[in-house]
Each structure stands twice: as structure tokens, then as C-alpha cells.
Amino acid sequence: MMGLKRSCVVFFLMWQAVNGDASYSFQEEMKRGSLIGNIAKALNLDPSKLSGRNARVDAAGNRKRYCDINLSNGDLIIADRIDREELCGEKPSCVIKRDIVLENPLELHPFSLHIQDINDNSPQFKEELINIEIRESAVRGARFVIEEAHDADVGQNSVQQYSLKKNDNFILAVDGNTIELVLEKELDREKQQEINLLLTALDGGSPQRSGTVVIHVTVLDANDNAPVFSQAVYKASLPENSPVNTVVVTVSATDADEGVNGDLTYDRLSDKTQKLFLLDEKTGDISVTGDIDYEEGSKYEVFVEAKDGYGLSSEAKVIIDITDVNDNAPVTYLKSLTNPIPENVSPGTEVGIINVQDRDSENNRQVRCSIQQNVPFKLVPSIKNYYSLVTTGQLDRELVSDYNITITATDEGSPPLSSSKTVQLSVADINDNPPVFEEQSYSAYVTENNKPGSTLCSVTARDPDWRQNGTVIYSLLPGEVNGAPVSSYLSVNGDTGVIHAVRSFDYEQFRSFKVHVMARDNGSPPLSSNVTVSVFISDVNDNSPQILYPAPEGNSFMTELVPKAAHGGSLVSKVIAVDADSGQNAWLSYYIVKSTDPGLFTIGLHSGEIRTQRDISESDSMKQNLIVAVKDNGQPSLSATCSMYLLISDNLAEVPELKDISYDEKNSKLTSYLIIALVSVSTFFLTFIIIILGVRFCRRRKPRLLFDGAVAIPSAYLPPNYADVDGTGTLRSAYNYDAYLTTGSRTSDFKFVTSYNDNTLPADQTLRKSPSDFADVFGDSEVSPEVRKTVNPYFGLILMFGGAQFPSNVVCSGCTSVLFRKSGLPLVASLLMVRLCSLSLLIVKYFLSFRSGTLFRYSATVFSLFRAK
């Protein structure tokens, strides 16, 4: 028994219809998930591609699908409860049509579901108690119609037979759908006024179901004529959407009896159409009471009963056919949509599937579909009422990011109806736009000495892309500024593009520089662009004037000689100053802020030249001290001062108080350096002489060199007289010479003073010298042939080796002559040794000049003469 029941549940039949569509037959009320059949095998589809092609069961409109497809194996299974009685009512055949839809490419496969009835409903009578009034005059064989039982099932499962409980008066006669009680034995109201009969209706299902009703028979007096309808079947045609109270048809019946027995009333035998139609009990008019919709039902059957006053009745059938009108506009369904779509899709790409349906019939359901012309999309007809929505051109999200596509569907009814559906499509962004700077180049202006971290300027780049593709990040490109990384000068805010100074700038180091800023978006791959930012540094007055000559007060001691015969307007000296700033910040002005004699000297406002305002007079003080201020033209103005010492004299020897002029410690240190350098060179020179003398003694030659000489090292001030040098083999104190250089002279000028006593030494022990003899040493006067032969041939060579300083050349010439004559060395060796000493002196001189920052000047030099024995 269980095996039989299971076979009934899972039983299904598949066959191919004449048109080639797949059809399946199965019983109603199967459980969800029950197998119907393998649709993939029936349609020759590859089950492995069902999921990729988004296979699904599609139903027209919003109707239930009732079944679904298993994407793994292609089985068609029950998805919802299927009640044949609810779907098809009393129709003998219940067929549901559905479609299998596949995408990529789009395919549509219709199939039919034949719902087989099962015996799940019992026969039911309209009422639980049927009252029949029968006159006692009824003859044997009289027939009385009983309302048939109704079973929602169809076919074999519907009502198949009736049975009447055994009684004395009636038997049951069944002819088709007509059930009649047949009077087998006349009634006798005096014996029995009421009779209760039990009528049972049986269906043909398995298991068999039944329904019962009690027939209550009231015995009346004779009424032997039943109502008779004018037609056994009434037919009427009704357009859908007919207004309420529209009379569809009028039924009419007559009764041959008179009086109460002839008064007829009409009643309905079925309640399925009570919401749509109303039967007038007196007139028999059937009118519209509800909304008539062809799409809901195209044909209705109404059973009408005519009953006289004493219970005799008859029935008639009314068939109402509903005619279709074009009252349904097409409906557009969006079956599939790719949203959003990338902006770089190629033209012709399918982005959606549209299905258009119309519930009307015939020409009223023929639909045309169109789309507006201002969008880059079109509809391509596909299968049945399916359309593909494809692109017709290149999309650009930066121009249009969203599309509202209006699809219009129009049927061919009269008048035609149309409907529209708007499909919203978004365009997905791709990173196809690099950031673009608002300007081709940027300039930033900043004053020097700015604070680190100060804002210089801001760069802005726009990227029309979306979200991270349009997010701009700023950075500095690697590079160098004055040999240093650009990151040590500037920084840029990666989010805002604001450029900040990392350090304080100095206009005197550099006045401008360029950097490159990159704007990069956050796309994948990222896009970027560069811009040049020029930074211009403006000058501020942050450098005081620097006095080159004379050195600022406290750094050196400078003295200028002013001849006593100087006239008014004579150039005495010049203050030289520079300013590291530029522009008006470097425009210098010179002022005498303090002077010993305010009316004696003046200074050029912009040249710095110191000139006499008047002629020098005897009453003017010999020592003049000027304090000069140098100011720039900045705001505020900066200045520097220096002291200028002027001596009104024609000869330093006339200034005995010169040694009283103070000098600072730094100049004293400079003089000490000079003394140490000269002593070192002299020691080297003396060592070389001792070596020569040793060589001479080794050769057993009698030494004849008598070296007489002394050199006075100049100090920071000029003493009036030099110390005497006394001793054996040297010049006597009577031979004292003053040699000086003026501090303002560009060349070295020597002044030789004659001896205070010409006869100090005997003639045979001393080489006599006169002013003309000094000139002989330098080759400027007549000399003995021996001396001229010794010195003159090499004098030009000595000058070439030694430079242009005349005093040092004179020393070298004299020393070379003595070494050549007295030591016996070759002339070239003597020349090189003496030049070595001279070059050493020059190196020391320029080294000290560089260290002190001022112009080195000789103060005095004493040359000793060498006497031949």
C-alpha cells in the first residue's frame, strides 16, 4: 500500500508536444522539492553551464512560478504548493505554461505543466438539509429533482454515483448530472406528513470519498405542475469592463398551475459567480455586480432554479462569454541588468534584458517597444517579447555618470495603449584622467629670515574621476637646491597641496630656486602630473655694512699721512665698505660722526672719499682722528663705524709721539706672528751660512767673509729712531738709517738718511758709504768693475725669481753678491739660496695679510752693507 502511494506521489509523465515544447505531467499537492523531470536533458542543455548562464524559470507577469530548476543537474522541482482546483477549477484539463530563460546568449525555452487531479476533495451538497414538498396527489413514478453534489475534483475523482438509504416510498434515479427521487409508493399525508431520506454522493477516487445530505419530504396537497424554463440553456456575450447593473440575460420559466402553485421565484444554484452577477428573484434578470475582466475569466456558467409556491422547481443553465477589449497597457519587466557598467565598455555590449507583456488577446497583445534617442543605448529584439539593452557608443562617466533610460511599449489595440518604464543605469568610474593643475606654473614669494614652517603658497590639482580615482595626493619630486635635497627646503601637505618652508632662507645665499610638485591620484594604476613651483626670496635689511678699508675700530691700527701742503679738496683717503644685501638695502651712505677738527675734513656721501675742506694750516693738530659711520638705506637702517687716524706731516721722523698711539691686542698678536716668521727665516738663513763656512774650513781655505748686517722688524707703530747695533764687525751706531713706508701708499717708498758721523770707522776697516754708494748697490751709479761684474749680470734674473717688490729685490741682489764673492759658492747657488729666503718672506707676508684681513704694509727695513775685506 505504501509503495503504491509513493508511486502516486512521484509519478510524472514527460512527452514532447506537437510544437516541440517540453511538457510534464504530475499530480497536484506534491511536496516542495519533489522532482518533476530533468529539463536540461529534455532541452539538450549542458547542466554545468546552467549556473553560469543564470538559468531560471520565468512566469508571465507576477504569477507564481510553482517550479524551479536545480542549477547543478538541471532537474525541474516543485517550488510552491500546487492546487489544481485553485488553478483550474472544474476544467477537465489543467495546464500551466512557463519558460526557461538562459543568458549569455539569451535563450527562451517554453514548457508546459499538466496538473493531474488527485482525490483530495469530498463530494458536497449545497445544503446540509434539502426540503421537498410533495403533494399527496403525486402518482407513482413521479420524479423530484434533487440538487446534485459538487466535488472540486475532476474526472474519476469527481462524483460518480449516488445512493439513497432504503425507505418505503422513494428510490433514486440518476441520469447524468440529474438526480431524481422517484416515487415508488404513493404518499398518504394522513399516515405520514414528513419523511427524512439520507442521500449519499460517492466519488470514484481511491480511496473513495463521500458526502451526505438529508432530504426532508413534506407531504402536501396536490400540485402537479412544475415550472418550465423557456430554454434549457441560455447564452449571452458580455464585453469586459461592463458597468455595474448591466443586464446580461433574463431567464424565464412558466408554471401551468394557478395561484400559489403558479407563483415562481428564481434562485441560483452555484455561488462561484455571486461577486460578479446578481439574479433578480422575481424577474429573472441576471445583471453585473462586479468587475468583469476578460483576463481573469473568459467564460462563466450560472445555474438558475425556478420554483413554484409549493416547491415544484426546474433549472436552466446560463452561459456568459466575456469578450476582450484593449484595456491592458503593455507591462515592461526588467529581467536582468548590469549595474553599474564600466565606462570603458565597448559599443554593442549587452547590459540588460527586457521582457514586455500584454494581458489582452489577439491584436490587443501585439506590442512594439522603443527607447528615446538621446542616450547611447538601444533595444535589440531577441526571442518572443524579449529585448536586449545594448550600448551604442563610448561612455564617459566624467560627462554623464547616470542614465535614466525610458522604455516605451505600445500595443496594437484600438485605441492603442502604451506604458513606460525607466531604467536607471550608473556608469562605474575607471582611472582614465590624471590630475590637472589649475595653473601651468606657480610662483611663491617669501622674505628671507622667514620662520620654518611658514606657508609659501598652495597648489591645486583637479581629477574628474570618482572616489579614490579622483583623490589627489601631492608630493615633492626629488631634486637638489644648491647641492642639498629639495626636501630640506620645502615640504608639501599631501592632502591640501599647501607648501611650507622647512628652513629659514637667506637672500644672500640664493635668491630663487625651482621645485617640482607631483599630483598623483589614488587609482590603480595611479596617474600623475607635475608642475613647477618657482620660489623667489626677497631681501630684508639684515646685513650691516662691512668696512673693508680701514678695518673697523678695534681690529687694526691704520694711519694715513697728510702732507702739510695739502690744499682744500685734496683726496686724503677713502673708506671702502660693502653690504651683502641688495637694492636699496645695499645703498651706502658715509658720514663723519666725530672728528678732531670738524671743519677740516669731509667725506663723500656715496663715494666714501675723505677730502680736505680747506688748506692745511700750521695751527691744525698733527694727529687727526676721524670716526666714520657707514649706513645702508634699509628700513630700519643698519650701520657700521670705523676710525681713521691721519697724521699731518711730511716725514714720520717728525712725529716723535707716534709710538704713543694705542693699538689693540689683535694687532699686537699679528706683529708677534710677523716677528716669529722673520726670526724663523733668519735662523734658516744663518744655518745655511754656517754650513757654507764649514765647507770652506774643510777645504782649508781661510775665511774672508765678514758679514755685517742687521734687520729691524717693523712693529705696529713707527718709533722715531731704531736701536743701535754695536759689536765687532758691524756697523757703528753712527750708521743708523730710517726707512719707512706710508700707510696710504700703493707702492713701497724708501727714504735713506745719511749717517750722523761719516768718520766713525777707519778707512781701512770700513767700506765707506755715501748716499751715492747706496745707489751703487742697486746698480744705479758707477761702481768698481769687480762689483759690476758680480752683480749686474744676475740682477735681472733675481728680479724675475723674486717678484716686483723692489726692496726685497735689492736685498736679494746685495746678499747674492756677498755670498758669491765671500763664500766661493757658484753664483747660481748663491742666487737660489738668497731667493729662497726672499720667497719665504713673501709667503709669510701674504699669509699674515690674509689672516689679518687688512692690507699688509712694511713699516721699516734696515739694510746692512757688506764690506769686502
CSV table of N, CA, C and O in Angstrom, one decimal, residues 71 89 109 154 184 269 322 392 394 544 638 676 710 725 750 834 855:
chain,number,residue,atom,x,y,z
A,71,LEU,N,20.2,24.1,-10.6
A,71,LEU,CA,21.3,24.5,-11.5
A,71,LEU,C,22.5,23.5,-11.5
A,71,LEU,O,23.3,23.6,-12.4
A,89,GLY,N,-10.0,25.1,-11.4
A,89,GLY,CA,-11.4,24.9,-11.1
A,89,GLY,C,-12.0,23.6,-11.6
A,89,GLY,O,-11.4,22.5,-11.4
A,109,HIS,N,13.1,28.8,-23.6
A,109,HIS,CA,12.5,27.5,-23.8
A,109,HIS,C,11.2,27.4,-23.1
A,109,HIS,O,11.2,27.2,-21.8
A,154,VAL,N,-12.0,16.5,-10.4
A,154,VAL,CA,-12.5,16.3,-11.8
A,154,VAL,C,-12.2,14.9,-12.2
A,154,VAL,O,-11.5,14.1,-11.5
A,184,GLU,N,-42.0,5.6,-5.6
A,184,GLU,CA,-42.3,4.2,-5.8
A,184,GLU,C,-43.7,3.8,-5.2
A,184,GLU,O,-44.3,2.9,-5.7
A,269,LEU,N,-28.1,28.3,-8.3
A,269,LEU,CA,-27.7,27.0,-7.8
A,269,LEU,C,-26.2,27.0,-7.4
A,269,LEU,O,-25.7,26.1,-6.8
A,322,ILE,N,-17.3,36.2,-22.1
A,322,ILE,CA,-16.7,37.6,-21.9
A,322,ILE,C,-15.9,37.9,-23.1
A,322,ILE,O,-15.0,37.1,-23.5
A,392,THR,N,25.4,51.8,-27.6
A,392,THR,CA,25.7,52.2,-29.0
A,392,THR,C,26.9,53.1,-29.1
A,392,THR,O,27.2,53.4,-30.3
A,394,GLN,N,30.6,55.1,-26.9
A,394,GLN,CA,31.5,55.1,-25.8
A,394,GLN,C,31.0,55.9,-24.7
A,394,GLN,O,30.4,57.0,-24.9
A,544,SER,N,74.5,94.4,8.1
A,544,SER,CA,75.1,95.7,8.3
A,544,SER,C,76.2,95.9,7.3
A,544,SER,O,76.8,95.0,6.8
A,638,LEU,N,70.8,100.0,9.0
A,638,LEU,CA,71.9,99.4,9.7
A,638,LEU,C,73.2,100.1,9.4
A,638,LEU,O,73.4,100.7,8.3
A,676,ILE,N,108.0,86.3,14.7
A,676,ILE,CA,108.3,84.8,14.8
A,676,ILE,C,108.7,84.3,13.4
A,676,ILE,O,109.6,83.6,13.2
A,710,ALA,N,122.1,93.9,9.9
A,710,ALA,CA,121.1,93.8,10.9
A,710,ALA,C,119.8,94.3,10.2
A,710,ALA,O,119.8,95.1,9.4
A,725,VAL,N,123.0,99.1,16.7
A,725,VAL,CA,123.6,97.7,16.6
A,725,VAL,C,125.1,97.9,16.8
A,725,VAL,O,125.7,98.5,15.9
A,750,PHE,N,111.2,104.2,-0.2
A,750,PHE,CA,112.3,104.2,0.8
A,750,PHE,C,112.9,105.6,0.9
A,750,PHE,O,113.0,106.3,0.0
A,834,VAL,N,119.5,82.8,-1.6
A,834,VAL,CA,119.0,84.1,-1.2
A,834,VAL,C,117.6,84.3,-1.7
A,834,VAL,O,116.7,84.8,-0.9
A,855,LEU,N,95.3,95.2,4.6
A,855,LEU,CA,96.5,95.2,3.7
A,855,LEU,C,97.8,95.3,4.5
A,855,LEU,O,97.9,96.2,5.4
